[in-house]
XYZ file of C-alpha atoms in Angstrom:
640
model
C 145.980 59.316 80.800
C 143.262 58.329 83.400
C 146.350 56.888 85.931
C 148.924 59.964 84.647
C 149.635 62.367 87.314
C 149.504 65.161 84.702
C 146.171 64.109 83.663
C 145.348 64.022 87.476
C 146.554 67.627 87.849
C 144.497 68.759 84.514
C 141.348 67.478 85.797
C 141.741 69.128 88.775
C 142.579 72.384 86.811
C 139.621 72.222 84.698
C 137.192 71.749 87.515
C 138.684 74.538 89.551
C 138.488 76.744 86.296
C 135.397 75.760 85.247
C 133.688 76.419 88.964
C 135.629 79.734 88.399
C 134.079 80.060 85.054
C 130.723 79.040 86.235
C 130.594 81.472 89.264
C 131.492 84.628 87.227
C 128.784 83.717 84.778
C 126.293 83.544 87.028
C 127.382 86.430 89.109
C 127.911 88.537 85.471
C 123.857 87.257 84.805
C 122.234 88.210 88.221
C 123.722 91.526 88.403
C 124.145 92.674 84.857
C 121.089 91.145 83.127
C 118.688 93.567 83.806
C 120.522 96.495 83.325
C 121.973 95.363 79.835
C 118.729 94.472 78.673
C 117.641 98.254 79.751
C 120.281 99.936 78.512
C 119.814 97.642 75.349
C 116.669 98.616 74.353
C 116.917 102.412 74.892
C 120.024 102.332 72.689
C 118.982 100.091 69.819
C 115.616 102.991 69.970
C 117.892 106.020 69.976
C 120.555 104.146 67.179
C 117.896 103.351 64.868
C 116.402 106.989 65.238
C 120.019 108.420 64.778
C 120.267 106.080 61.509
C 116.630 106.929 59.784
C 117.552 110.941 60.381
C 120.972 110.307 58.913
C 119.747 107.770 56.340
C 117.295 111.019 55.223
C 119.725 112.887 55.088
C 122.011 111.243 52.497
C 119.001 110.442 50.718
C 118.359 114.479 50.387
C 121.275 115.539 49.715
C 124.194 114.528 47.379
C 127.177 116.018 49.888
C 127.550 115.553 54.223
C 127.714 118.834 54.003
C 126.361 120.787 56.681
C 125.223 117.540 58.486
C 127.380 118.832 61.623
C 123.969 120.799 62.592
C 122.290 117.031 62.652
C 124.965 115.402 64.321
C 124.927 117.835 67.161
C 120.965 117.849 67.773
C 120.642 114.149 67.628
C 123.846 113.630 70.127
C 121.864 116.168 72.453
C 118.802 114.406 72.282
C 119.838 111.035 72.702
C 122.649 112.100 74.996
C 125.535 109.914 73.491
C 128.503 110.458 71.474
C 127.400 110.412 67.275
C 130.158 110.589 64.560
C 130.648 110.475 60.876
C 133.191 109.187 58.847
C 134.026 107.943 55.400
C 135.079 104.867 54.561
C 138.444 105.551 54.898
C 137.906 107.258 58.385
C 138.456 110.693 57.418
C 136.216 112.892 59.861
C 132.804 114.023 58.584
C 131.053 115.079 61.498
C 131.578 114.730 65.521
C 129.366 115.540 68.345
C 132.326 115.144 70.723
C 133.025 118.523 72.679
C 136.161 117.622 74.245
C 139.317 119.387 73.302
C 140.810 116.211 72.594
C 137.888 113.714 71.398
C 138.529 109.771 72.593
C 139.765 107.907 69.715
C 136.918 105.844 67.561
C 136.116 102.580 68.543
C 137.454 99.630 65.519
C 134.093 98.548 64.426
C 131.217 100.855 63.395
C 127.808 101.241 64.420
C 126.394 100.881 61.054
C 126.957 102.293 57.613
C 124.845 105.160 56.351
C 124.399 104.460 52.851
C 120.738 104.906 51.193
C 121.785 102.569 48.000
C 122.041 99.580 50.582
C 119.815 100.235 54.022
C 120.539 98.251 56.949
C 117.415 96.590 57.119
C 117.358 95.958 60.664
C 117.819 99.757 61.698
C 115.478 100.669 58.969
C 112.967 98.833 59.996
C 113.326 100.265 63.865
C 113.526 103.600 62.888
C 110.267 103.573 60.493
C 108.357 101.762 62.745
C 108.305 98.459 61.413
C 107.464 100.165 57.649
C 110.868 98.263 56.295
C 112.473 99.722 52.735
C 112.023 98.731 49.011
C 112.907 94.833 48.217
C 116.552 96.754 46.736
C 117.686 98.224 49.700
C 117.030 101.305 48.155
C 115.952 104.258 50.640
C 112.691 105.286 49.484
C 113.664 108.747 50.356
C 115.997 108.911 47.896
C 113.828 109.446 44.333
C 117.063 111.996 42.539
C 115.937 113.091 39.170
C 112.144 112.051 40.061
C 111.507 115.010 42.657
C 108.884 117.322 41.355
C 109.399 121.008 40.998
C 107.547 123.348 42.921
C 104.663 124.123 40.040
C 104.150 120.182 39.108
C 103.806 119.773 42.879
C 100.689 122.515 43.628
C 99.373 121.498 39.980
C 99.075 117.447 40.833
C 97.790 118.629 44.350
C 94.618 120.548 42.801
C 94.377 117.360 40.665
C 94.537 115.204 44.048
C 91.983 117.262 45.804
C 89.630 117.485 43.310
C 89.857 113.638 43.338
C 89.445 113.600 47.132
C 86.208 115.367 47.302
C 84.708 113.591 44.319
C 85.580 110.122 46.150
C 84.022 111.782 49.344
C 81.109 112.748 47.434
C 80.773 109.223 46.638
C 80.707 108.232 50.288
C 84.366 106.471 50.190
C 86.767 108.182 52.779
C 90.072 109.277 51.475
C 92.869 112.021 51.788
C 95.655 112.995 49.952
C 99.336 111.512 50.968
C 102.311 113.427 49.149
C 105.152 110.875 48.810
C 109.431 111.394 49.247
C 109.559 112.794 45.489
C 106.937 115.963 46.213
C 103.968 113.726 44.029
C 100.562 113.377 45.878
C 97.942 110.633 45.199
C 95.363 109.301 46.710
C 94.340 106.656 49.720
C 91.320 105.031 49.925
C 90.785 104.750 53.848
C 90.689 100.978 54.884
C 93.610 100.728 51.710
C 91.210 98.609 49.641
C 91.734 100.763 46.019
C 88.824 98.600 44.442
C 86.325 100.383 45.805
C 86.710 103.446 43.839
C 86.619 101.341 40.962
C 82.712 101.723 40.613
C 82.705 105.468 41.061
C 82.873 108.421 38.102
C 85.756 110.218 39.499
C 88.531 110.354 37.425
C 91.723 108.467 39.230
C 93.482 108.150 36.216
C 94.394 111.687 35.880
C 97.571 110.957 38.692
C 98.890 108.167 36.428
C 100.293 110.998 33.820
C 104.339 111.352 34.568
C 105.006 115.115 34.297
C 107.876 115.841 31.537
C 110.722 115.761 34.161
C 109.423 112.119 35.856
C 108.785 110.576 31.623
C 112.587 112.125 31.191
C 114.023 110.673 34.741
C 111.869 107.343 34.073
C 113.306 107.087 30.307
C 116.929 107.636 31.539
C 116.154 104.726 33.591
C 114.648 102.201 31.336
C 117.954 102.776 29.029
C 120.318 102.265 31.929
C 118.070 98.973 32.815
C 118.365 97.849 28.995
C 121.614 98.288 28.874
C 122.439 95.765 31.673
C 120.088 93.301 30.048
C 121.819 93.462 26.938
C 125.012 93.034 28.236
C 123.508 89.648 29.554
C 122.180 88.592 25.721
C 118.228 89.557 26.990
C 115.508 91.526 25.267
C 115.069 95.650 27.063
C 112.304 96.108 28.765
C 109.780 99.118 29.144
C 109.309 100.262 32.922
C 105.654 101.445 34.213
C 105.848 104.369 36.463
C 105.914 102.529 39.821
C 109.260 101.330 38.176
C 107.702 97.525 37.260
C 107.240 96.115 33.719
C 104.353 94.654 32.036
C 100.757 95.668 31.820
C 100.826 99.513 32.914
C 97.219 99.164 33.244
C 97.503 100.087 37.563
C 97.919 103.773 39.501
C 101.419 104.232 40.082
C 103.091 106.903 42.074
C 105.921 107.354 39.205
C 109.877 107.279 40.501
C 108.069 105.740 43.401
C 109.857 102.019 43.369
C 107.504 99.014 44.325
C 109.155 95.624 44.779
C 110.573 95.468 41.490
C 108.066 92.347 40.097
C 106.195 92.038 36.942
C 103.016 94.356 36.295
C 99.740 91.510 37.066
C 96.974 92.514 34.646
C 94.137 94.448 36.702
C 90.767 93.271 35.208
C 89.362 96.019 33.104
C 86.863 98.779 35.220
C 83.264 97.705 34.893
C 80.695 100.501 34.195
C 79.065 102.235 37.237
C 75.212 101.187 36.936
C 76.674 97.401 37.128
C 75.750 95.592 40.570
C 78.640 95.553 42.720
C 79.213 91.957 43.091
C 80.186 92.235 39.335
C 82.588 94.855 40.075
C 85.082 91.806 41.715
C 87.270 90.026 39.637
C 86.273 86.161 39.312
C 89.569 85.028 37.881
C 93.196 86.401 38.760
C 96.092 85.759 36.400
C 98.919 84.116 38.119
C 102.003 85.736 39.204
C 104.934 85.594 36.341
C 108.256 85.282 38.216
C 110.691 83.119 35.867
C 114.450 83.793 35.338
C 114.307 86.615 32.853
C 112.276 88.269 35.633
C 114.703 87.875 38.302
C 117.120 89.480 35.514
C 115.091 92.261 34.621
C 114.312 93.099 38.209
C 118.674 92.581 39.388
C 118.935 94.966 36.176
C 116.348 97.645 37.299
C 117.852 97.489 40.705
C 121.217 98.152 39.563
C 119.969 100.985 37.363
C 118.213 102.616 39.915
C 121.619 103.079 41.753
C 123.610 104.017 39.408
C 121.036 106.801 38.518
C 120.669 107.922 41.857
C 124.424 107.621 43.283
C 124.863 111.826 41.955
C 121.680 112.399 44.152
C 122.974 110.573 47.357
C 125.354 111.024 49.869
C 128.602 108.469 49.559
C 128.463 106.081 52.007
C 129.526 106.994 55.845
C 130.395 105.409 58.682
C 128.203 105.737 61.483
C 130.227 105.502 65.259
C 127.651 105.823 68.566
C 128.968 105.523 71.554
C 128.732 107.527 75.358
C 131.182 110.558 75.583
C 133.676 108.991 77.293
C 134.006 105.863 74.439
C 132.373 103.416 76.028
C 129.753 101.323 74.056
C 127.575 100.940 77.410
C 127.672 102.811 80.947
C 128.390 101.179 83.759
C 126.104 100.669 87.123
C 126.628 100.547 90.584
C 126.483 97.302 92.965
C 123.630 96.821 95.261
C 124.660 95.541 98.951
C 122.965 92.255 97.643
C 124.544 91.878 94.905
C 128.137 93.044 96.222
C 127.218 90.065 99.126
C 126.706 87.697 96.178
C 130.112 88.061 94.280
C 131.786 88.123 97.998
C 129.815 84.516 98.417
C 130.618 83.097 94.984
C 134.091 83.970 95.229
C 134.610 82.789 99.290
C 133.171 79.694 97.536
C 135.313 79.670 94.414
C 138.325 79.924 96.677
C 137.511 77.497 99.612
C 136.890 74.639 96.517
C 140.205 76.023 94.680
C 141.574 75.472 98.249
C 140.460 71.977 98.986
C 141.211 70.410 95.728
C 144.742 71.575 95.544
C 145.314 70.335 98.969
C 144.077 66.590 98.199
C 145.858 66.979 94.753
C 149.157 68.300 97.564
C 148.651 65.859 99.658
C 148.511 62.545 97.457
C 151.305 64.376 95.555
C 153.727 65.098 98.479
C 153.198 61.543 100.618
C 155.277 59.484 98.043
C 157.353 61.983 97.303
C 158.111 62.344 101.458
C 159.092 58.604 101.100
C 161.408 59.045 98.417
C 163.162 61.953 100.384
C 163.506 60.001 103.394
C 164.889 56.688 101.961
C 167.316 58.845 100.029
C 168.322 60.889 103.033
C 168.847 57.789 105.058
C 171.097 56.675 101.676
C 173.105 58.968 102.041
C 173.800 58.319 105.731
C 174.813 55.356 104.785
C 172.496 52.965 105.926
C 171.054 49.843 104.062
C 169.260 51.160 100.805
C 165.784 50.031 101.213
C 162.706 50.206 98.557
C 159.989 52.710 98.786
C 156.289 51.624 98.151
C 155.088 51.878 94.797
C 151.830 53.523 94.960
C 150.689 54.085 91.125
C 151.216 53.641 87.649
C 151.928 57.572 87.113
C 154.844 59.847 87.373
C 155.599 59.735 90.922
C 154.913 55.574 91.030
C 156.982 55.153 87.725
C 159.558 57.234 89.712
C 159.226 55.127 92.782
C 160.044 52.186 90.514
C 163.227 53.609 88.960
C 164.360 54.787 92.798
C 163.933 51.035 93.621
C 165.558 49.727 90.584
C 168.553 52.296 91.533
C 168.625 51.436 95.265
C 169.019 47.762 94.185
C 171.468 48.528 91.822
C 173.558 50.745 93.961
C 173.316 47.565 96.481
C 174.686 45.180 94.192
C 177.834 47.698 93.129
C 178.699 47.789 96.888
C 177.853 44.220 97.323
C 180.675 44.360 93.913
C 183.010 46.689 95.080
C 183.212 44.821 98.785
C 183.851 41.515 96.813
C 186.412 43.267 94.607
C 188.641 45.138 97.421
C 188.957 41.107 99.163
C 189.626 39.854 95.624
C 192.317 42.558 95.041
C 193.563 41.758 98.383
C 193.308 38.234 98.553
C 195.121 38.735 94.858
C 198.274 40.772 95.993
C 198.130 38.632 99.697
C 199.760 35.523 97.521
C 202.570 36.886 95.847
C 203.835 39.178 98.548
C 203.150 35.748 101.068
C 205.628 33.881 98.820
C 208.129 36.512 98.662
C 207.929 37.092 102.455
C 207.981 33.523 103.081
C 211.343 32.998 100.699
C 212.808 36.206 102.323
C 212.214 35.304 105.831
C 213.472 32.012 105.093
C 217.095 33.203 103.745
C 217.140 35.295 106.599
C 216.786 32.611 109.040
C 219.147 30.862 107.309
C 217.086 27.977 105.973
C 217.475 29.067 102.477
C 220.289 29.435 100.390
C 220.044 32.610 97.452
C 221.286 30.596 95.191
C 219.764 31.331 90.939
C 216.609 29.114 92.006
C 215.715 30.928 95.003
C 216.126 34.396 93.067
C 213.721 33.167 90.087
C 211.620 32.269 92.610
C 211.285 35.730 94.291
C 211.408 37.019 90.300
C 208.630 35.191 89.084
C 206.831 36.227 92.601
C 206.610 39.915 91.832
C 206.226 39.207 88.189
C 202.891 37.813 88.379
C 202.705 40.553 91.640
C 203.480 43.414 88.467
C 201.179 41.776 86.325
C 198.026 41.888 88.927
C 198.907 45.132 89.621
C 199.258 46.100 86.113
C 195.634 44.568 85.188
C 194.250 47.031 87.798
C 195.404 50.368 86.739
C 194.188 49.535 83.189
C 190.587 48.689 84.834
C 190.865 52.017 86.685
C 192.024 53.826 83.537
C 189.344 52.791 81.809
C 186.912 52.886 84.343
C 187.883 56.719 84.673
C 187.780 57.479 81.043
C 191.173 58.249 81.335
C 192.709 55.450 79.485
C 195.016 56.721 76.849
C 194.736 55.419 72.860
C 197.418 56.489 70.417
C 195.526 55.096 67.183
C 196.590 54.581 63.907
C 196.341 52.480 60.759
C 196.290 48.335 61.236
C 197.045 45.672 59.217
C 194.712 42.792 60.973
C 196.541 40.474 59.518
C 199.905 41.240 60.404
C 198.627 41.982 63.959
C 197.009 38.674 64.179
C 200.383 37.212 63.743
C 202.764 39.322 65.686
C 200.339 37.908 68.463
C 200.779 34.474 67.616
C 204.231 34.688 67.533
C 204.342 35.930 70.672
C 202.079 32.892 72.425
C 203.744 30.201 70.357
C 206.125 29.256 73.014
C 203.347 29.313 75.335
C 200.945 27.106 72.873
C 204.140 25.001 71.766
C 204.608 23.938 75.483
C 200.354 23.217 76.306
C 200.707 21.242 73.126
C 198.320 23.459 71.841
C 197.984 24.344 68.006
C 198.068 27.661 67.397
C 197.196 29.325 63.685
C 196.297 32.393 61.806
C 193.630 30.941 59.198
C 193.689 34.677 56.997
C 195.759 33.556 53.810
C 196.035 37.408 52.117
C 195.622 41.216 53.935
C 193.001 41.361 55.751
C 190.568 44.318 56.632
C 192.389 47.356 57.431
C 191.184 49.464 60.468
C 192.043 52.325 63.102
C 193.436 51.173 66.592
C 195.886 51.673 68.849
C 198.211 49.078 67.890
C 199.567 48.232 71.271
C 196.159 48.132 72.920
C 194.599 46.105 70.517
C 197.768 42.987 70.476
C 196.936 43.608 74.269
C 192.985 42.645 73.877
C 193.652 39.967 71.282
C 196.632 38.512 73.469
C 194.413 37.779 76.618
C 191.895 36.143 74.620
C 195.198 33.782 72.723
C 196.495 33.462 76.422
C 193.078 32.479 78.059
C 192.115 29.921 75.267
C 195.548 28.439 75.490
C 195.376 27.669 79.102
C 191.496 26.503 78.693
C 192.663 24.433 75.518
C 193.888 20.686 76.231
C 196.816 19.186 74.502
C 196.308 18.514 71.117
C 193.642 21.297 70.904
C 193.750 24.347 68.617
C 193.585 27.640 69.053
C 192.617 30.077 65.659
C 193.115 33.666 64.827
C 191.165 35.114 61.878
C 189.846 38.756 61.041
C 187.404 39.358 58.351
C 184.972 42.450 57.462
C 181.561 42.567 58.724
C 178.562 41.357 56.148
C 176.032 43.489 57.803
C 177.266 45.923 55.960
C 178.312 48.152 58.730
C 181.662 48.904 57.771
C 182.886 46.664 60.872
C 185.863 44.591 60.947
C 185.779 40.994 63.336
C 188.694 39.464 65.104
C 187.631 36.172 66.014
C 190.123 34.099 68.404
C 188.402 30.307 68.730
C 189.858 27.567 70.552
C 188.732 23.809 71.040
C 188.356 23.620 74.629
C 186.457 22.533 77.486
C 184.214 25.266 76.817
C 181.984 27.544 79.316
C 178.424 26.303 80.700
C 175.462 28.349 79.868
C 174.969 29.418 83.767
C 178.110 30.693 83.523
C 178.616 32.860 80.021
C 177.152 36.031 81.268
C 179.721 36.020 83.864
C 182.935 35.836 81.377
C 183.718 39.216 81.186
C 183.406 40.152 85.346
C 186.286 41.054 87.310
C 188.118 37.959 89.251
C 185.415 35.891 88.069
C 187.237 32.277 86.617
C 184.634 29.100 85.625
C 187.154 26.574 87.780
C 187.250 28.310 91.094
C 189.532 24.933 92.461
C 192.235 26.587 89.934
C 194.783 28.401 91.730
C 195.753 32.265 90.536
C 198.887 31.065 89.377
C 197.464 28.097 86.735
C 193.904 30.084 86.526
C 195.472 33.864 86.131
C 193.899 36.292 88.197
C 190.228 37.003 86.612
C 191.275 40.542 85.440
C 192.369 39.174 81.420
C 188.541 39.376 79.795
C 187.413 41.906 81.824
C 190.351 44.084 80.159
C 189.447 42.826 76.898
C 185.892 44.688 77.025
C 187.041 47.544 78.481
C 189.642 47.896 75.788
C 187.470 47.329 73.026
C 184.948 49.481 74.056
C 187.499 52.441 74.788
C 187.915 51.800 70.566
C 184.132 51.938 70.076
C 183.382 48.340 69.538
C 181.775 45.328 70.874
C 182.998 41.845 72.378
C 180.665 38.528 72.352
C 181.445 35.505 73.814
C 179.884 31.961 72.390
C 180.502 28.652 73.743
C 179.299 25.063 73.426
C 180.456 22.877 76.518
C 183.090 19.982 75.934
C 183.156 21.283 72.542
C 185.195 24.822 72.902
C 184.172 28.816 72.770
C 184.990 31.447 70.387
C 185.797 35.169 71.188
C 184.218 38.093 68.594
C 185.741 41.289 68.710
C 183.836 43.985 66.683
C 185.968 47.113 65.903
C 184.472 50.298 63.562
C 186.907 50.001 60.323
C 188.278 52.471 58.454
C 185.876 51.957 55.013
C 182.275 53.862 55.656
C 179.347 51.520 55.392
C 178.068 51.687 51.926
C 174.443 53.204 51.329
């Protein structure tokens, strides 16, 4: 891949691209950073603010509505685009003004659901306070809100506790919580300190009869779950843990759902108050069944309070016109920068296509010109070779074709003065016998007309040989086929060279002794094939030789059928086997045409053969004779 041309041209690709790549980055980062980061901040502010209000909402009321009022106030204050949907996108609310609002974008801000609080949001919008360890929205206490009467009556009770602790000289106030309940904060949030004092701060503890009811409700739903799950029920403290109720609790009011740790008991108020301190504190029980218990409580707590809540919405902020962040204008500076990066971009794209051109184009200007100058008709010359790639293996095959296309001219040259040279005998002879009888000197007696007859005889025959070579060279050459009987073709040729043989003193046989291998041929070009090869081992043959026929199917298991003509000749020298089947090409050039035949007989043979889809191999061991192999498709498919 390293020498390809393609790889070449990727590598240059990627660079360009990844300049490209690089340049926009950094251009996207020096003028965009700062005012993402702005805009970033004051939106994740205003988003979690939209979020807590809405997240209040839904954990105040069980419908959306009338949160339309909301929507509108906190898309005025903010000054983006709010909206409300369910979770099927069905319009709740829109802050949108526009006669036709733009269309939501696919993915929502956030989901307003107060049974599962984004934490993230949450935790923005509430200052950092973060929700219960459930996801639960404290906000959202349902059945444990307090009616108006249990609400003044536990305030008296706070108050009263509040200036007793004050009287005592620890600071503290009263804090009413989401469900309407007050209690009471030590200031500095260290509750051990009222520990020593004579005010009553058990009196808060007490669940009113609507918090016991909400709180029983509860503990069934929780038991319930932990039965289903083979485990013992469980009895739930106020502050919604289990154990030792022996702590203040704000009831309804869930802590992080762990087991209740045993408070030591309160020590007497004359006792010093290092004694008032714990010395030992039980560990922490958090085993399996209290994972269970607290999954369980967690899961009760939201089934109880999905009638109090809003279902859950989807929350879409955006700008008016529907874009998630508002453009900015370019500074001169930074307008001079992109106008640099990309003058840069482009001069480097530039350069490194044209040396990529350049290498590209100069061997492929060679290759034009030596093909141009082709065609002209000069010399064919080779072009340098400059690579191992696409253009240098294309080089290559223009060289290999230029030396090719030399040696068919250097061919067809040799074959026009063969051809000539061929047809210059005969018509000599017949010129010479003709001018002869006209001059007299030659009497037209029977001799002198066999003469002239056997002339243009071998002159038909020459001339014959060629328009077959044409024909076939054309793809024009004409095959009536039909079933053959090897056999019986075999020896209709033999017949037909037995005079022939007979007078070379030549044996000549057909060795098959039943039918042999049937196939599909034309019947007159294939005794046409198989009669050059009888003819040219006859005349190669000495006397006494023998000449044999035989056809037999192919073992390979091809289907093929062989015709096999061997003789016992003089045989053909290695050098000179590959040259068997050229045109005019004979292994005793001293021979003349009319004892060596005119060179045109085996180069028929192939060219007949393969016009019937088959093969012909030639095999020969010098002084010892050659055999001839014609392969012919036969007319039984190869078997599996």
């Amino acid at each position: 891949m390293r020498r390809s041309l393609l790889g070449r041209l990727l590598a240059v690709s990627a660079l360009v691209a990844a300049c490209s790549v690089a340049a926009t980055a950094w251009i996207a980062v020096q003028t965009t950073s700062g005012a993402i980061k702005q805009e970033q901040g004051q939106n994740l502010a205003a988003d979690a603010r939209i979020y807590d209000t809405l997240l209040d909402y839904a954990a105040r009321n069980p419908t959306w509505d009338g949160v339309g009022a909301t929507v509108r106030e906190l898309a005025r204050e903010s000054g983006r685009r709010v909206a409300l949907t369910t979770q099927g996108r069905q319009p709740l609310a829109d802050s949108a003004t526009a006669a036709t609002a733009p269309a939501l974008p696919p993915q929502a801000s956030a989901v307003v659901d107060p049974l599962s609080v984004d934490t993230v949001l949450a935790a923005r919008g509430t200052d950092g306070q973060g929700t219960a360890a459930d996801r639960i929205d404290p906000r959202a206490v349902g059945p444990f809100r307090l009616s108006a009467a249990d609400g003044k009556a536990l305030r008296r009770t706070a108050d009263d506790q509040v200036e007793c602790l004050n009287r005592a000289g620890i600071a503290s106030d009263v804090v009413v919580g989401a469900s309407g309940r007050p209690r009471v904060q030590i200031v500095g949030n260290d509750p051990e300190r009222a520990l020593g004092t004579r005010c009553d701060l058990a009196a808060l503890d007490e669940p009113t009869r609507s918090e016991q009811k909400a709180l029983d409700a509860l503990t069934e739903l929780a038991d319930a779950c932990l039965k289903r799950q083979g485990r013992e029920g469980v009895r739930l403290n106020s502050d919604l843990s289990w154990g030792d109720p022996s702590s203040s609790a704000v009831p309804g009011e869930a802590g992080p759902l762990v087991p209740r740790v045993p408070l030591p008991a309160p020590v007497p108020s004359d006792a010093p108050v290092e004694d008032a301190t714990p010395s030992v504190v039980p560990p922490e029980r958090t085993g399996e069944n209290d994972r269970a218990i607290a999954s369980c409580v967690s899961a009760a707590r939201s089934e109880q309070l999905s009638s109090y809540v809003s279902s859950p919405a989807l929350l879409f902020i955006g700008d008016e016109g529907g874009a998630t962040l508002p453009g900015f204008d370019l500074s001169p500076a930074n307008t001079a920068r992109i106008a640099g990066a990309a003058a840069l971009v482009l001069a480097l794209t530039v350069g490194a296509s044209v040396f990529a051109g350049a290498r590209l184009v100069r061997p492929l200007h060679a290759l034009t010109g030596a093909a141009q100058r082709m065609r002209d008709g000069e010399r064919p010359e080779s072009v340098p070779v400059s690579g191992d790639d696409e253009v240098g293996r294309l080089a290559a095959a223009f060289n290999d074709m230029s030396a090719h296309r030399a040696r068919l001219e250097e061919q067809r040259k040799a074959m026009v003065s063969d051809v000539a040279h061929e047809l210059r005998t005969p018509l000599s002879n017949i010129r010479g016998w003709l001018e002869a009888a006209q001059d007299g000197l030659a009497d037209p007696d029977p001799a002198f007309v066999s003469s002239l007859l056997e002339e243009a005889v071998l002159l038909q025959h020459i001339i014959d040989d060629l328009q077959d070579l044409a024909a076939a060279d054309a793809g024009v050459l004409r095959l009536h086929p039909g079933p053959v009987e090897t056999r019986e073709l075999l020896s209709q040729v033999a017949a037909a060279h037995q005079a022939r043989a007979e007078n070379a003193g030549v044996t000549l046989a057909v060795t098959a002794t039943g039918p042999g291998p049937a196939l599909r041929a034309d019947p007159v070009r294939l005794r046409q094939a198989v009669g050059n090869l009888v003819s040219n081992a006859v005349r190669h043959t000495p006397e006494g030789g023998r000449v044999t026929l035989r056809a037999y199917a192919s073992e390979e298991g091809d289907g093929a059928v062989l015709v096999e003509v061997a003789d016992t000749g003089s045989g053909i020298p290695p050098e000179d086997l590959p040259h068997v089947f050229d045109r005019f090409w004979r292994a005793e050039k001293s021979r003349s045409r009319r004892t060596g035949g005119s060179g045109l007989g085996l180069a028929i043979v192939r060219k007949l053969v393969e016009a019937h889809g088959g093969t012909v191999d030639a095999a020969s061991v010098e002084g010892e004779g050659s055999t001839f192999v014609l392969r012919l498709p036969g007319t039984t498919p190869p078997g599996p």
